[in-house]
Short mmCIF file of C-alpha atoms and ligand atoms in Angstrom, two decimals:
data_model
loop_
_atom_site.label_atom_id
_atom_site.label_comp_id
_atom_site.label_asym_id
_atom_site.label_seq_id
_atom_site.Cartn_x
_atom_site.Cartn_y
_atom_site.Cartn_z
CA MET A 21 -18.99 -9.74 -9.03
CA SER A 22 -17.55 -6.45 -7.58
CA ILE A 23 -13.83 -5.81 -7.87
CA ILE A 24 -13.20 -6.33 -4.17
CA ASP A 25 -15.17 -9.71 -4.29
CA GLU A 26 -12.84 -10.67 -7.25
CA ILE A 27 -9.79 -9.73 -5.12
CA ARG A 28 -11.09 -11.74 -2.15
CA SER A 29 -11.63 -14.76 -4.31
CA LYS A 30 -8.40 -14.60 -6.31
CA SER A 31 -6.30 -14.37 -3.01
CA SER A 32 -8.09 -17.39 -1.44
CA ALA A 33 -6.42 -19.42 -4.18
CA LEU A 34 -2.97 -18.54 -3.06
CA ASN A 35 -3.09 -19.75 0.59
CA LYS A 36 -0.66 -16.93 1.74
CA LYS A 37 0.22 -16.26 5.38
CA ILE A 38 -0.33 -12.63 6.54
CA VAL A 39 0.74 -11.33 9.94
CA LEU A 40 -1.63 -9.05 11.94
CA PRO A 41 0.41 -7.49 14.68
CA GLU A 42 -2.40 -5.56 16.39
CA PRO A 43 -4.66 -8.31 17.91
CA GLN A 44 -5.34 -6.08 20.89
CA ASP A 45 -7.96 -4.46 18.52
CA GLU A 46 -11.17 -6.44 18.56
CA ARG A 47 -11.78 -5.56 14.88
CA ILE A 48 -8.60 -7.52 14.07
CA LEU A 49 -9.89 -10.57 15.93
CA LYS A 50 -13.21 -10.40 14.11
CA ALA A 51 -11.41 -9.92 10.76
CA THR A 52 -9.26 -13.00 11.62
CA GLU A 53 -12.37 -15.08 12.04
CA GLU A 54 -13.69 -13.97 8.70
CA LEU A 55 -10.29 -14.43 6.92
CA ILE A 56 -10.07 -17.94 8.16
CA LYS A 57 -13.70 -18.76 7.52
CA SER A 58 -13.58 -17.45 3.97
CA LYS A 59 -10.15 -19.14 3.42
CA ILE A 60 -8.70 -15.83 2.17
CA CYS A 61 -5.42 -16.56 3.68
CA ARG A 62 -3.68 -18.00 6.68
CA VAL A 63 -3.27 -15.67 9.56
CA ALA A 64 -0.47 -15.10 12.22
CA LEU A 65 -1.33 -12.94 15.21
CA ILE A 66 1.50 -11.41 17.26
CA GLY A 67 1.09 -11.32 21.00
CA GLU A 68 0.70 -13.33 24.14
CA GLU A 69 -1.59 -16.38 23.50
CA SER A 70 -3.54 -16.23 26.83
CA VAL A 71 -4.25 -12.52 26.36
CA ILE A 72 -5.30 -12.90 22.75
CA ARG A 73 -7.58 -15.93 23.48
CA LYS A 74 -9.22 -14.12 26.36
CA ASP A 75 -9.87 -10.95 24.19
CA ALA A 76 -11.16 -13.12 21.36
CA ALA A 77 -13.62 -14.83 23.69
CA ALA A 78 -14.73 -11.34 25.00
CA ALA A 79 -15.20 -10.11 21.44
CA LYS A 80 -17.06 -13.38 20.51
CA ALA A 81 -14.52 -13.87 17.68
CA CYS A 82 -13.52 -17.54 16.81
CA ILE A 83 -9.85 -17.35 15.98
CA ASP A 84 -9.36 -21.15 15.72
CA GLY A 85 -6.81 -21.85 12.98
CA ALA A 86 -4.84 -18.64 13.50
CA GLU A 87 -1.11 -19.03 14.37
CA ILE A 88 -0.25 -16.99 17.59
CA ILE A 89 3.33 -16.00 18.07
CA SER A 90 4.79 -14.21 21.00
CA VAL A 91 7.52 -11.47 20.58
CA ASN A 92 9.27 -13.51 23.35
CA ASP A 93 9.19 -16.73 21.41
CA PRO A 94 12.58 -18.30 22.14
CA ARG A 95 12.76 -19.36 18.45
CA TYR A 96 12.99 -15.82 17.32
CA VAL A 97 13.80 -13.39 20.13
CA ASP A 98 17.56 -13.40 19.95
CA SER A 99 17.96 -13.91 16.25
CA PHE A 100 15.56 -11.14 15.38
CA ALA A 101 17.25 -8.65 17.66
CA LYS A 102 20.65 -9.57 16.21
CA LYS A 103 19.31 -9.22 12.64
CA TYR A 104 17.79 -5.78 13.45
CA TYR A 105 21.02 -4.63 15.05
CA GLU A 106 23.03 -5.59 11.96
CA LEU A 107 20.60 -3.70 9.75
CA ARG A 108 20.60 -0.58 11.89
CA LYS A 109 23.91 -0.31 13.66
CA SER A 110 25.28 2.08 10.99
CA LYS A 111 22.46 4.40 12.01
CA GLY A 112 23.64 4.34 15.74
CA VAL A 113 21.23 1.66 17.00
CA THR A 114 22.67 -0.33 19.94
CA GLU A 115 22.09 -3.99 20.68
CA ALA A 116 19.84 -3.09 23.67
CA GLN A 117 17.80 -0.71 21.39
CA ALA A 118 17.51 -3.44 18.70
CA ALA A 119 16.22 -5.94 21.31
CA GLU A 120 13.69 -3.35 22.49
CA ALA A 121 12.54 -2.61 18.91
CA MET A 122 11.83 -6.27 18.42
CA LYS A 123 9.31 -6.20 21.26
CA ASN A 124 7.20 -3.94 19.11
CA THR A 125 4.77 -6.20 17.40
CA ILE A 126 4.96 -4.34 14.02
CA PHE A 127 8.71 -4.52 13.94
CA PHE A 128 8.51 -8.20 14.78
CA ALA A 129 5.93 -8.68 12.00
CA ALA A 130 8.31 -6.94 9.50
CA MET A 131 11.17 -9.16 10.63
CA MET A 132 8.86 -12.31 10.12
CA VAL A 133 8.19 -11.22 6.53
CA ALA A 134 11.73 -10.30 5.79
CA GLU A 135 12.81 -13.74 6.96
CA GLY A 136 10.29 -15.52 4.87
CA LEU A 137 8.18 -16.71 7.83
CA ALA A 138 5.13 -14.91 6.48
CA ASP A 139 4.08 -13.35 3.08
CA GLY A 140 3.08 -9.89 4.26
CA TYR A 141 1.82 -7.81 7.20
CA VAL A 142 -1.14 -5.48 7.70
CA ALA A 143 -1.28 -3.07 10.60
CA GLY A 144 -2.51 0.57 11.31
CA SER A 145 -5.91 -0.09 12.99
CA ILE A 146 -4.23 1.40 16.10
CA ALA A 147 -0.71 2.51 14.88
CA THR A 148 -0.22 5.63 12.74
CA THR A 149 0.76 5.48 9.04
CA GLY A 150 4.38 6.28 10.01
CA ASP A 151 4.60 3.68 12.73
CA THR A 152 3.07 1.09 10.32
CA LEU A 153 5.41 1.89 7.47
CA ARG A 154 8.77 2.62 9.25
CA PRO A 155 9.40 -1.16 10.23
CA ALA A 156 8.88 -2.13 6.51
CA ILE A 157 11.22 0.61 5.14
CA GLN A 158 13.92 -0.33 7.63
CA ILE A 159 13.62 -4.14 7.62
CA ILE A 160 11.85 -5.36 4.46
CA LYS A 161 13.21 -2.50 2.37
CA THR A 162 12.26 -1.53 -1.20
CA ALA A 163 11.81 -3.86 -4.15
CA PRO A 164 14.74 -4.29 -6.57
CA GLY A 165 15.12 -1.23 -8.81
CA ILE A 166 12.80 0.88 -6.44
CA LYS A 167 13.97 3.40 -3.86
CA THR A 168 10.65 4.85 -2.74
CA VAL A 169 7.80 3.31 -0.72
CA SER A 170 4.55 4.92 -1.85
CA SER A 171 0.93 4.03 -2.01
CA TYR A 172 -2.19 4.00 -4.23
CA PHE A 173 -5.97 3.97 -3.84
CA LEU A 174 -8.18 1.76 -5.96
CA MET A 175 -11.16 4.13 -6.66
CA VAL A 176 -14.35 2.60 -7.85
CA VAL A 177 -16.81 5.29 -9.26
CA PRO A 178 -20.48 4.66 -10.05
CA ASP A 179 -19.93 5.94 -13.58
CA LYS A 180 -18.60 2.80 -15.38
CA SER A 181 -17.38 4.86 -18.49
CA PHE A 182 -14.38 5.96 -16.51
CA GLY A 183 -11.12 3.95 -16.15
CA VAL A 184 -11.63 0.14 -16.24
CA ASN A 185 -15.39 -0.27 -15.87
CA GLY A 186 -15.37 2.50 -13.17
CA SER A 187 -12.09 1.48 -11.51
CA LEU A 188 -9.04 3.72 -11.49
CA ILE A 189 -5.80 3.89 -9.60
CA PHE A 190 -4.86 7.20 -7.77
CA ALA A 191 -1.31 7.70 -6.42
CA ASP A 192 0.32 8.79 -4.29
CA CYS A 193 -2.43 9.80 -1.82
CA ALA A 194 -0.92 8.75 1.53
CA VAL A 195 2.84 8.32 1.91
CA VAL A 196 5.35 10.67 0.19
CA PRO A 197 4.50 14.25 1.06
CA GLU A 198 6.82 16.12 -1.52
CA PRO A 199 8.04 13.62 -4.16
CA THR A 200 11.06 14.58 -6.25
CA ALA A 201 10.85 13.89 -10.06
CA GLU A 202 12.69 10.53 -9.58
CA GLN A 203 10.18 9.62 -6.78
CA LEU A 204 7.15 10.69 -8.93
CA ALA A 205 8.44 8.53 -11.74
CA GLU A 206 8.79 5.52 -9.35
CA ILE A 207 5.22 6.17 -8.03
CA ALA A 208 4.03 6.12 -11.67
CA VAL A 209 5.91 2.87 -12.47
CA CYS A 210 4.80 0.97 -9.40
CA SER A 211 1.18 2.10 -9.97
CA ALA A 212 1.33 0.97 -13.55
CA ILE A 213 2.59 -2.41 -12.53
CA ASN A 214 -0.22 -2.70 -9.89
CA CYS A 215 -2.75 -1.69 -12.53
CA ARG A 216 -1.75 -4.70 -14.57
CA LYS A 217 -1.81 -6.93 -11.52
CA LEU A 218 -5.02 -5.73 -9.96
CA LEU A 219 -7.16 -4.62 -12.79
CA GLY A 220 -5.71 -7.08 -15.43
CA VAL A 221 -5.44 -4.31 -18.11
CA GLU A 222 -2.55 -2.23 -19.73
CA PRO A 223 -2.00 0.90 -17.73
CA ARG A 224 -2.64 4.37 -19.24
CA VAL A 225 -0.79 6.65 -16.94
CA ALA A 226 -1.68 10.46 -16.61
CA MET A 227 0.87 12.59 -14.88
CA LEU A 228 -1.54 15.21 -13.54
CA SER A 229 -1.12 18.92 -13.13
CA PHE A 230 -2.98 22.19 -13.59
CA SER A 231 -1.47 22.56 -17.10
CA THR A 232 -1.85 20.44 -20.25
CA LYS A 233 1.20 20.09 -22.50
CA GLY A 234 2.56 23.60 -21.89
CA SER A 235 -0.71 25.44 -21.58
CA ALA A 236 0.74 27.14 -18.47
CA THR A 237 4.32 27.72 -17.23
CA SER A 238 5.41 27.45 -13.60
CA PRO A 239 8.44 25.99 -11.85
CA SER A 240 6.08 23.53 -10.10
CA LEU A 241 5.36 21.90 -13.56
CA ASP A 242 8.99 20.94 -14.11
CA LYS A 243 9.15 17.94 -11.87
CA VAL A 244 6.00 16.44 -13.44
CA ILE A 245 7.50 16.98 -16.90
CA GLU A 246 10.78 15.47 -15.88
CA ALA A 247 9.10 12.53 -14.12
CA THR A 248 7.16 11.76 -17.37
CA GLU A 249 10.29 11.82 -19.48
CA LEU A 250 12.07 9.48 -16.90
CA VAL A 251 9.28 6.90 -17.27
CA LYS A 252 9.21 7.28 -21.05
CA LYS A 253 12.96 6.69 -21.20
CA ASN A 254 13.33 3.85 -18.74
CA TYR A 255 9.94 2.04 -19.31
CA PRO A 256 9.10 2.49 -23.05
CA ASP A 257 6.35 -0.23 -22.72
CA ILE A 258 4.28 2.08 -20.36
CA ILE A 259 1.70 4.22 -21.94
CA ILE A 260 2.07 7.55 -20.21
CA ASP A 261 1.52 11.29 -20.85
CA GLY A 262 2.04 14.49 -19.03
CA GLU A 263 1.84 17.06 -17.77
CA ILE A 264 -1.90 16.84 -18.32
CA GLN A 265 -5.05 18.15 -16.51
CA PHE A 266 -7.47 15.83 -14.88
CA ASP A 267 -10.25 16.34 -17.35
CA ALA A 268 -8.05 15.99 -20.44
CA ALA A 269 -6.76 12.68 -18.86
CA ILE A 270 -10.13 11.06 -18.31
CA VAL A 271 -12.62 12.58 -20.70
CA PRO A 272 -11.98 11.60 -24.31
CA GLY A 273 -13.76 14.69 -25.74
CA VAL A 274 -11.68 16.96 -23.64
CA GLY A 275 -8.50 14.94 -24.24
CA ILE A 276 -8.79 15.40 -27.98
CA LYS A 277 -9.20 19.16 -27.67
CA LYS A 278 -6.52 19.82 -25.01
CA ALA A 279 -4.01 17.14 -25.89
CA PRO A 280 -4.47 16.02 -29.48
CA GLY A 281 -2.17 13.09 -30.27
CA SER A 282 -1.83 12.04 -26.66
CA PRO A 283 -1.52 8.29 -26.29
CA LEU A 284 -3.98 8.48 -23.40
CA GLU A 285 -6.87 9.54 -25.67
CA GLY A 286 -8.74 10.69 -22.57
CA LYS A 287 -8.82 7.13 -21.20
CA ALA A 288 -6.35 7.09 -18.39
CA ASN A 289 -6.80 4.50 -15.69
CA VAL A 290 -3.83 5.47 -13.46
CA LEU A 291 -3.70 8.99 -12.20
CA ILE A 292 -0.51 10.28 -10.61
CA PHE A 293 -0.79 13.42 -8.53
CA PRO A 294 2.17 15.87 -8.16
CA ASP A 295 2.30 15.69 -4.37
CA LEU A 296 0.47 14.40 -1.33
CA ASN A 297 -1.66 17.47 -1.00
CA ALA A 298 -3.08 17.06 -4.47
CA GLY A 299 -3.44 13.21 -4.07
CA ASN A 300 -4.95 13.08 -0.60
CA ILE A 301 -7.42 15.86 -1.39
CA ALA A 302 -8.42 14.33 -4.66
CA TYR A 303 -9.18 10.79 -3.49
CA LYS A 304 -11.29 12.17 -0.54
CA ALA A 305 -13.12 14.62 -2.89
CA VAL A 306 -13.93 11.80 -5.42
CA GLN A 307 -14.93 9.43 -2.65
CA ARG A 308 -17.38 11.98 -1.03
CA LEU A 309 -18.68 13.92 -4.05
CA ALA A 310 -18.89 11.07 -6.53
CA ASN A 311 -19.89 8.53 -3.87
CA ALA A 312 -16.91 6.38 -4.94
CA GLU A 313 -15.51 3.42 -3.10
CA ALA A 314 -11.88 4.14 -1.96
CA ILE A 315 -9.95 0.99 -1.37
CA GLY A 316 -6.48 1.72 0.27
CA PRO A 317 -4.06 3.12 0.85
CA VAL A 318 -2.35 0.15 -0.66
CA VAL A 319 1.39 0.38 -0.04
CA GLN A 320 3.69 -0.17 -3.00
CA GLY A 321 7.39 -0.31 -3.61
CA THR A 322 8.29 -2.56 -0.65
CA ALA A 323 10.21 -5.85 -1.33
CA ARG A 324 7.29 -7.81 0.18
CA PRO A 325 3.68 -6.59 0.67
CA ILE A 326 2.62 -4.69 3.71
CA ASN A 327 -0.43 -2.53 4.17
CA ASP A 328 -1.67 0.25 6.30
CA LEU A 329 -5.17 0.42 7.71
CA SER A 330 -7.11 3.57 8.60
CA ARG A 331 -7.64 3.82 12.29
CA GLY A 332 -11.41 4.18 11.54
CA CYS A 333 -11.47 0.92 9.49
CA SER A 334 -14.29 -1.54 9.72
CA VAL A 335 -13.87 -5.29 10.02
CA SER A 336 -14.74 -5.56 6.25
CA ASP A 337 -12.08 -3.03 5.38
CA ILE A 338 -9.43 -5.05 7.25
CA VAL A 339 -10.54 -8.25 5.41
CA SER A 340 -10.30 -6.47 2.01
CA THR A 341 -6.89 -4.97 2.89
CA VAL A 342 -5.59 -8.36 3.89
CA ALA A 343 -6.89 -9.92 0.75
CA ILE A 344 -5.10 -7.24 -1.36
CA THR A 345 -1.94 -7.89 0.58
CA ALA A 346 -2.19 -11.61 -0.05
CA LEU A 347 -2.75 -11.00 -3.79
CA ALA A 348 0.31 -8.76 -3.97
CA THR A 349 2.67 -11.37 -2.78
N1 ACO B 24 10.47 5.27 0.82
C1 ACO B 24 11.63 4.62 1.15
N2 ACO B 24 12.43 5.03 2.22
C2 ACO B 24 11.94 6.11 2.98
C3 ACO B 24 10.78 6.73 2.64
C4 ACO B 24 9.98 6.33 1.51
N3 ACO B 24 8.83 6.85 1.20
N4 ACO B 24 10.56 7.70 3.53
C5 ACO B 24 11.67 7.69 4.42
N5 ACO B 24 12.45 6.69 4.04
C6 ACO B 24 13.66 6.28 4.75
C7 ACO B 24 14.73 7.38 4.67
O1 ACO B 24 15.57 7.27 3.58
C8 ACO B 24 15.50 7.02 5.91
O2 ACO B 24 16.29 5.86 5.76
P1 ACO B 24 17.45 5.54 6.74
O3 ACO B 24 17.00 5.56 8.11
O4 ACO B 24 17.87 4.08 6.38
O5 ACO B 24 18.52 6.51 6.43
C9 ACO B 24 14.30 6.57 6.96
O6 ACO B 24 13.33 6.10 6.06
C10 ACO B 24 13.84 7.73 7.87
O7 ACO B 24 13.60 8.83 7.04
P2 ACO B 24 12.69 10.04 7.55
O8 ACO B 24 12.69 11.12 6.55
O9 ACO B 24 13.17 10.38 9.03
O10 ACO B 24 11.27 9.37 7.60
P3 ACO B 24 10.28 9.10 8.67
O11 ACO B 24 10.65 7.79 9.28
O12 ACO B 24 10.12 10.28 9.57
O13 ACO B 24 8.94 8.96 7.87
C11 ACO B 24 7.29 7.96 6.53
C12 ACO B 24 8.80 8.19 6.71
C13 ACO B 24 6.91 7.14 7.75
C14 ACO B 24 7.00 7.09 5.30
C15 ACO B 24 6.62 9.32 6.49
O14 ACO B 24 6.94 9.98 5.24
C16 ACO B 24 5.22 9.38 6.78
O15 ACO B 24 4.70 9.23 7.93
N6 ACO B 24 4.34 9.30 5.69
C17 ACO B 24 3.02 9.28 5.86
C18 ACO B 24 2.30 10.60 5.73
C19 ACO B 24 1.06 10.50 6.30
O16 ACO B 24 0.84 10.80 7.53
N7 ACO B 24 -0.05 10.27 5.58
C20 ACO B 24 -1.35 10.24 6.21
C21 ACO B 24 -2.36 10.29 5.22
S1 ACO B 24 -3.05 8.64 5.15
C22 ACO B 24 -4.66 8.86 4.49
O17 ACO B 24 -5.18 9.85 4.54
C23 ACO B 24 -5.35 7.60 4.10
#
């Protein structure tokens, strides 16, 4: 069974409710049919019922069993606007602006999740990454002890000798452009926790750089070294090493030469990149050159799970991302 089939099957046992706030996209309607048919989770679509049903018929998507909720639903319209106003008034948001924000289906979805009316949301087939994440950052907020929302990719490479039978976690490849040392440490910790959850193994975290254990000196290495120390100090149970080069992190023969005594032993399964340039380039390079499957970006660090789709996503990508979201709850 592939890792993604395993995720789909594990999530179906949980019967979670995931909100999809972009039902105007026919891929979302087709994914809804698949999610309900495969019993991966319950689905709530945000929008006007008559419009959604008409679009579903046109797309030949059977959405029977999906809940449909309007942003004008009298059960929520005033209370959601009031709650959003309370959350954002210190930032200058007025009551009128709060009511307007709640007409946005992604903000509405975020409020549903924050209020416990659903377990998570998935958007981004139409909205940008920023517009998908901002409602979660403002309304759902970060998990206890975490200040930074970030993301990871589950990379599945054909060579099964790497990572966990070919599966590795890459982070952050999509959210935080220039992480500080503290943010880099949080990205490492969240990714380690997700490695346990998703891959079912102990994380071995490599804090990547162009230098291995002092082989080069540059101010740009300082934050990687500092982040590694922060994780070691605050999470002594996590196996971590850095700064370390990519090859020394994942090839035992190179690891023993360049980083003798490293707890990673050239067998890292969680790879943390120093910034978004490095992470984003690396995941795309591995995806294309090694013919790897890239599942993500999976958002991490929020108090409840939410996820961002690529605007080029397929129906199958949406189903997998929703399954990962349901599993993360
Ligand atoms: N975690 C937690 N809080 C955050 C984060 C974060 N990563 N980023 C911003 N914030 C908070 C700020 O503290 C601030 O809070 P406040 O309003 O309560 O004071 C608020 O969010 C706004 O901060 P800004 O710096 O103005 O952030 P902005 O809203 O402009 O953007 C965002 C934040 C959306 C996460 C941005 O960094 C972003 O768009 N990242 C995505 C980068 C991207 O485009 N990636 C595409 C590649 S995807 C791919 O290839 C698969």
